[in-house]
CSV table of C-alpha atoms in Angstrom, one decimal:
chain,number,residue,atom,x,y,z
A,1,ASP,CA,88.8,-77.1,-97.2
A,2,THR,CA,89.0,-75.3,-93.9
A,3,GLY,CA,91.6,-77.5,-92.3
A,4,VAL,CA,95.3,-76.7,-91.6
A,5,SER,CA,97.3,-76.8,-94.9
A,6,GLN,CA,101.0,-77.5,-95.2
A,7,ASN,CA,103.2,-77.2,-98.2
A,8,PRO,CA,105.1,-79.0,-99.5
A,9,ARG,CA,104.1,-82.4,-98.3
A,10,HIS,CA,107.5,-83.9,-99.1
A,11,LYS,CA,110.9,-82.3,-99.4
A,12,ILE,CA,114.2,-84.0,-100.2
A,13,THR,CA,117.2,-81.8,-100.0
A,14,LYS,CA,121.0,-82.1,-99.9
A,15,ARG,CA,122.8,-81.5,-96.7
A,16,GLY,CA,123.8,-77.9,-96.3
A,17,GLN,CA,120.9,-76.5,-98.3
A,18,ASN,CA,118.2,-74.2,-97.0
A,19,VAL,CA,114.5,-75.3,-96.9
A,20,THR,CA,111.3,-73.4,-96.2
A,21,PHE,CA,108.0,-74.8,-95.2
A,22,ARG,CA,104.6,-73.1,-95.2
A,23,CYS,CA,101.6,-73.5,-93.0
A,24,ASP,CA,98.2,-72.0,-93.5
A,25,PRO,CA,96.1,-72.4,-90.3
A,26,ILE,CA,92.4,-72.5,-89.9
A,27,SER,CA,91.3,-69.0,-90.6
A,28,GLU,CA,89.8,-68.0,-87.3
A,29,HIS,CA,92.6,-69.6,-85.2
A,30,ASN,CA,94.9,-67.1,-83.6
A,31,ARG,CA,97.3,-69.7,-82.2
A,32,LEU,CA,99.8,-71.5,-84.4
A,33,TYR,CA,102.3,-74.2,-83.4
A,34,TRP,CA,105.1,-76.1,-85.1
A,35,TYR,CA,106.0,-79.6,-83.9
A,36,ARG,CA,108.5,-82.1,-85.1
A,37,GLN,CA,108.1,-85.8,-85.2
A,38,THR,CA,110.9,-88.3,-85.7
A,39,LEU,CA,110.6,-92.0,-86.2
A,40,GLY,CA,109.2,-93.8,-83.2
A,41,GLN,CA,108.5,-90.6,-81.3
A,42,GLY,CA,105.5,-88.5,-80.6
A,43,PRO,CA,105.4,-84.9,-81.9
A,44,GLU,CA,107.7,-82.5,-80.0
A,45,PHE,CA,107.0,-78.9,-79.6
A,46,LEU,CA,109.1,-76.4,-81.5
A,47,THR,CA,107.5,-73.0,-81.4
A,48,TYR,CA,104.3,-71.1,-80.8
A,49,PHE,CA,102.7,-68.0,-82.2
A,50,GLN,CA,99.8,-66.0,-80.9
A,51,ASN,CA,98.7,-63.9,-83.9
A,52,GLU,CA,102.0,-62.6,-85.3
A,53,ALA,CA,104.0,-62.8,-82.1
A,54,GLN,CA,106.3,-65.7,-81.5
A,55,LEU,CA,105.9,-66.3,-77.8
A,56,GLU,CA,108.0,-69.4,-77.2
A,57,LYS,CA,110.8,-71.3,-78.9
A,58,SER,CA,111.9,-74.8,-77.8
A,59,ARG,CA,115.5,-75.5,-77.1
A,60,LEU,CA,115.1,-78.0,-79.9
A,61,LEU,CA,115.0,-75.0,-82.3
A,62,SER,CA,118.6,-74.3,-82.9
A,63,ASP,CA,119.8,-71.0,-84.5
A,64,ARG,CA,119.6,-72.6,-87.9
A,65,PHE,CA,115.8,-72.7,-87.5
A,66,SER,CA,113.6,-69.6,-87.9
A,67,ALA,CA,109.9,-69.2,-88.0
A,68,GLU,CA,107.7,-66.3,-88.9
A,69,ARG,CA,104.0,-65.5,-89.0
A,70,PRO,CA,103.6,-62.2,-90.7
A,71,LYS,CA,100.3,-60.5,-90.2
A,72,GLY,CA,99.2,-63.4,-88.0
A,73,SER,CA,98.1,-65.5,-90.9
A,74,PHE,CA,100.2,-68.1,-92.6
A,75,SER,CA,103.5,-69.2,-91.1
A,76,THR,CA,106.9,-70.3,-92.5
A,77,LEU,CA,109.5,-72.4,-90.9
A,78,GLU,CA,113.0,-72.1,-92.5
A,79,ILE,CA,115.9,-74.4,-91.8
A,80,GLN,CA,119.3,-73.2,-92.9
A,81,ARG,CA,122.3,-75.4,-93.6
A,82,THR,CA,120.3,-78.6,-93.2
A,83,GLU,CA,121.8,-81.6,-91.5
A,84,GLN,CA,120.8,-85.2,-91.7
A,85,GLY,CA,119.5,-85.0,-88.2
A,86,ASP,CA,116.9,-82.5,-89.4
A,87,SER,CA,115.1,-85.3,-91.3
A,88,ALA,CA,111.7,-85.6,-89.7
A,89,MET,CA,108.0,-84.8,-90.2
A,90,TYR,CA,107.3,-81.1,-89.5
A,91,LEU,CA,103.8,-80.6,-88.2
A,92,CYS,CA,101.9,-77.4,-88.0
A,93,ALA,CA,98.8,-77.0,-85.8
A,94,SER,CA,96.4,-74.2,-84.9
A,95,SER,CA,93.8,-73.5,-82.3
A,96,LEU,CA,91.6,-70.9,-80.8
A,97,ARG,CA,92.8,-68.9,-77.8
A,98,HIS,CA,90.8,-70.7,-75.2
A,99,LEU,CA,91.6,-73.2,-72.5
A,100,ASN,CA,90.5,-76.8,-73.1
A,101,THR,CA,90.4,-76.6,-76.8
A,102,GLU,CA,92.1,-79.0,-79.1
A,103,ALA,CA,94.8,-78.2,-81.6
A,104,PHE,CA,94.1,-79.2,-85.2
A,105,PHE,CA,97.1,-80.5,-87.1
A,106,GLY,CA,98.0,-80.3,-90.8
A,107,GLN,CA,99.2,-83.3,-92.8
A,108,GLY,CA,102.8,-82.3,-92.2
A,109,THR,CA,105.9,-81.8,-94.3
A,110,ARG,CA,108.2,-84.8,-94.6
A,111,LEU,CA,111.8,-83.6,-94.8
A,112,THR,CA,114.6,-85.9,-95.9
A,113,VAL,CA,118.1,-84.6,-95.9
A,114,VAL,CA,120.5,-86.7,-98.0
B,1,ASP,CA,112.6,-87.2,-69.5
B,2,GLN,CA,109.4,-88.6,-70.8
B,3,GLN,CA,106.5,-86.8,-69.0
B,4,VAL,CA,103.9,-88.7,-71.0
B,5,LYS,CA,104.4,-92.4,-71.4
B,6,GLN,CA,102.7,-94.9,-73.6
B,7,ASN,CA,104.4,-98.1,-72.6
B,8,SER,CA,102.7,-100.4,-75.2
B,9,PRO,CA,104.2,-99.7,-78.6
B,10,SER,CA,101.6,-101.9,-80.2
B,11,LEU,CA,98.2,-103.5,-79.6
B,12,SER,CA,96.3,-106.0,-81.7
B,13,VAL,CA,92.6,-106.8,-81.2
B,14,GLN,CA,89.8,-108.5,-83.1
B,15,GLU,CA,87.1,-106.6,-84.8
B,16,GLY,CA,84.1,-106.0,-82.5
B,17,ARG,CA,86.2,-106.4,-79.3
B,18,ILE,CA,87.3,-103.7,-76.9
B,19,SER,CA,90.6,-101.8,-77.5
B,20,ILE,CA,92.2,-100.3,-74.4
B,21,LEU,CA,95.1,-98.0,-74.8
B,22,ASN,CA,97.0,-96.7,-71.8
B,23,CYS,CA,98.9,-93.6,-70.9
B,24,ASP,CA,100.8,-92.5,-67.8
B,25,TYR,CA,102.1,-89.1,-67.0
B,26,THR,CA,104.5,-87.8,-64.4
B,27,ASN,CA,103.9,-84.1,-64.4
B,28,SER,CA,101.2,-83.3,-61.7
B,29,MET,CA,100.7,-79.9,-63.3
B,30,PHE,CA,99.0,-81.5,-66.4
B,31,ASP,CA,95.3,-80.9,-66.2
B,32,TYR,CA,94.0,-81.5,-69.7
B,33,PHE,CA,94.5,-84.6,-71.7
B,34,LEU,CA,93.9,-85.4,-75.3
B,35,TRP,CA,94.0,-88.4,-77.6
B,36,TYR,CA,95.0,-88.1,-81.2
B,37,LYS,CA,94.8,-90.7,-84.0
B,38,LYS,CA,97.4,-90.7,-86.8
B,39,TYR,CA,97.3,-92.6,-90.1
B,40,PRO,CA,100.6,-93.1,-92.0
B,41,ALA,CA,101.7,-90.0,-93.9
B,42,GLU,CA,99.0,-87.8,-92.3
B,43,GLY,CA,99.0,-85.4,-89.4
B,44,PRO,CA,97.4,-86.3,-86.0
B,45,THR,CA,93.6,-86.1,-85.8
B,46,PHE,CA,92.0,-85.1,-82.6
B,47,LEU,CA,89.9,-87.8,-81.1
B,48,ILE,CA,88.7,-87.0,-77.6
B,49,SER,CA,89.8,-85.0,-74.6
B,50,ILE,CA,89.3,-84.9,-70.8
B,51,SER,CA,89.8,-82.2,-68.2
B,52,SER,CA,91.2,-83.1,-64.8
B,53,ILE,CA,87.9,-82.1,-63.2
B,54,LYS,CA,86.3,-85.2,-64.7
B,55,ASP,CA,87.1,-88.9,-64.6
B,56,LYS,CA,85.3,-90.0,-67.7
B,57,ASN,CA,84.4,-88.6,-71.1
B,58,GLU,CA,82.5,-90.4,-73.7
B,59,ASP,CA,82.0,-89.8,-77.4
B,60,GLY,CA,80.3,-92.5,-79.4
B,61,ARG,CA,82.6,-95.6,-79.4
B,62,PHE,CA,85.4,-93.7,-77.6
B,63,THR,CA,85.6,-93.3,-73.9
B,64,VAL,CA,88.6,-91.8,-72.0
B,65,PHE,CA,89.1,-92.5,-68.3
B,66,LEU,CA,91.3,-90.4,-66.0
B,67,ASN,CA,92.7,-91.6,-62.7
B,68,LYS,CA,94.4,-88.6,-61.3
B,69,SER,CA,95.8,-90.2,-58.2
B,70,ALA,CA,97.5,-92.8,-60.3
B,71,LYS,CA,98.4,-90.3,-63.0
B,72,HIS,CA,96.9,-92.7,-65.5
B,73,LEU,CA,94.5,-92.4,-68.4
B,74,SER,CA,93.1,-94.9,-70.8
B,75,LEU,CA,91.2,-94.8,-74.1
B,76,HIS,CA,88.5,-97.4,-74.7
B,77,ILE,CA,87.3,-98.1,-78.1
B,78,VAL,CA,84.3,-100.4,-78.3
B,79,PRO,CA,83.4,-102.0,-80.6
B,80,SER,CA,86.7,-101.8,-82.4
B,81,GLN,CA,86.6,-101.6,-86.2
B,82,PRO,CA,89.3,-102.2,-88.8
B,83,GLY,CA,89.3,-98.5,-89.7
B,84,ASP,CA,90.5,-97.7,-86.2
B,85,SER,CA,93.9,-99.2,-87.0
B,86,ALA,CA,96.3,-96.3,-86.6
B,87,VAL,CA,98.8,-94.9,-84.2
B,88,TYR,CA,97.2,-93.4,-81.1
B,89,PHE,CA,99.0,-90.6,-79.3
B,90,CYS,CA,98.2,-89.5,-75.7
B,91,ALA,CA,99.0,-85.8,-75.1
B,92,ALA,CA,98.8,-83.6,-72.0
B,93,ARG,CA,98.8,-79.9,-71.2
B,94,SER,CA,99.0,-77.7,-68.2
B,95,SER,CA,96.7,-74.7,-67.9
B,96,SER,CA,98.9,-73.0,-65.3
B,97,GLY,CA,102.0,-71.0,-66.0
B,98,GLY,CA,102.8,-69.4,-69.3
B,99,SER,CA,102.8,-72.5,-71.5
B,100,ASN,CA,99.2,-73.5,-71.3
B,101,TYR,CA,99.1,-74.1,-75.1
B,102,LYS,CA,102.0,-76.6,-75.3
B,103,LEU,CA,101.1,-80.2,-75.8
B,104,THR,CA,103.5,-83.0,-74.5
B,105,PHE,CA,103.0,-86.2,-76.4
B,106,GLY,CA,103.7,-89.8,-75.7
B,107,LYS,CA,105.4,-92.0,-78.2
B,108,GLY,CA,102.2,-93.5,-79.4
B,109,THR,CA,100.6,-97.0,-79.6
B,110,LEU,CA,100.0,-98.7,-82.9
B,111,LEU,CA,96.6,-100.3,-82.8
B,112,THR,CA,95.8,-103.0,-85.3
B,113,VAL,CA,92.2,-104.2,-85.5
B,114,ASN,CA,91.9,-107.5,-87.3
B,115,PRO,CA,88.8,-108.4,-89.3
């Protein structure tokens, strides 16, 4: 399978716990993105990597959130001290570094904070 | 501040008829537009795109029309099939500035195609 892979698909955690999600992009894609989707909304941009460099972070990404992409391959998104408002679908996408090219999304990680 | 608006939360059509999904945008810097389809519990799947230098792009049963002066685009699906039932997201991007990778999405339109 050469698509974007995300793990886990579902995560239920207690408020205050830390969680980490993983994204494996399409192998030749040097751009990687994290988006968040809440109920009734479209995906909202969180952060962007070009290779291993994190080039932009949305103001939606509070200091409890951290993302990494070591060696420009897979990426992790960690949320510390989770809050109920963090419950959402976390989507990872990747693309080539060209204009007018689409981003391919993974299946997402559904986070529920109880 | 919704820069990409899909004002119809839902649309229901009969199988074989045309489905028309609409999208409006407010940011005049947007110059590339995409439609994604999303099934429940899955990530969005790219469907079709259009650059602002064009006013129409067609791919099989799917056609996207862009009216730049009205800041409006639409997705036409003809003929509609039950398997097209999904949430459709309109997304836009600006190629200028430092954020030419960032997609701004609408809230989506739930399309139901009835057999």
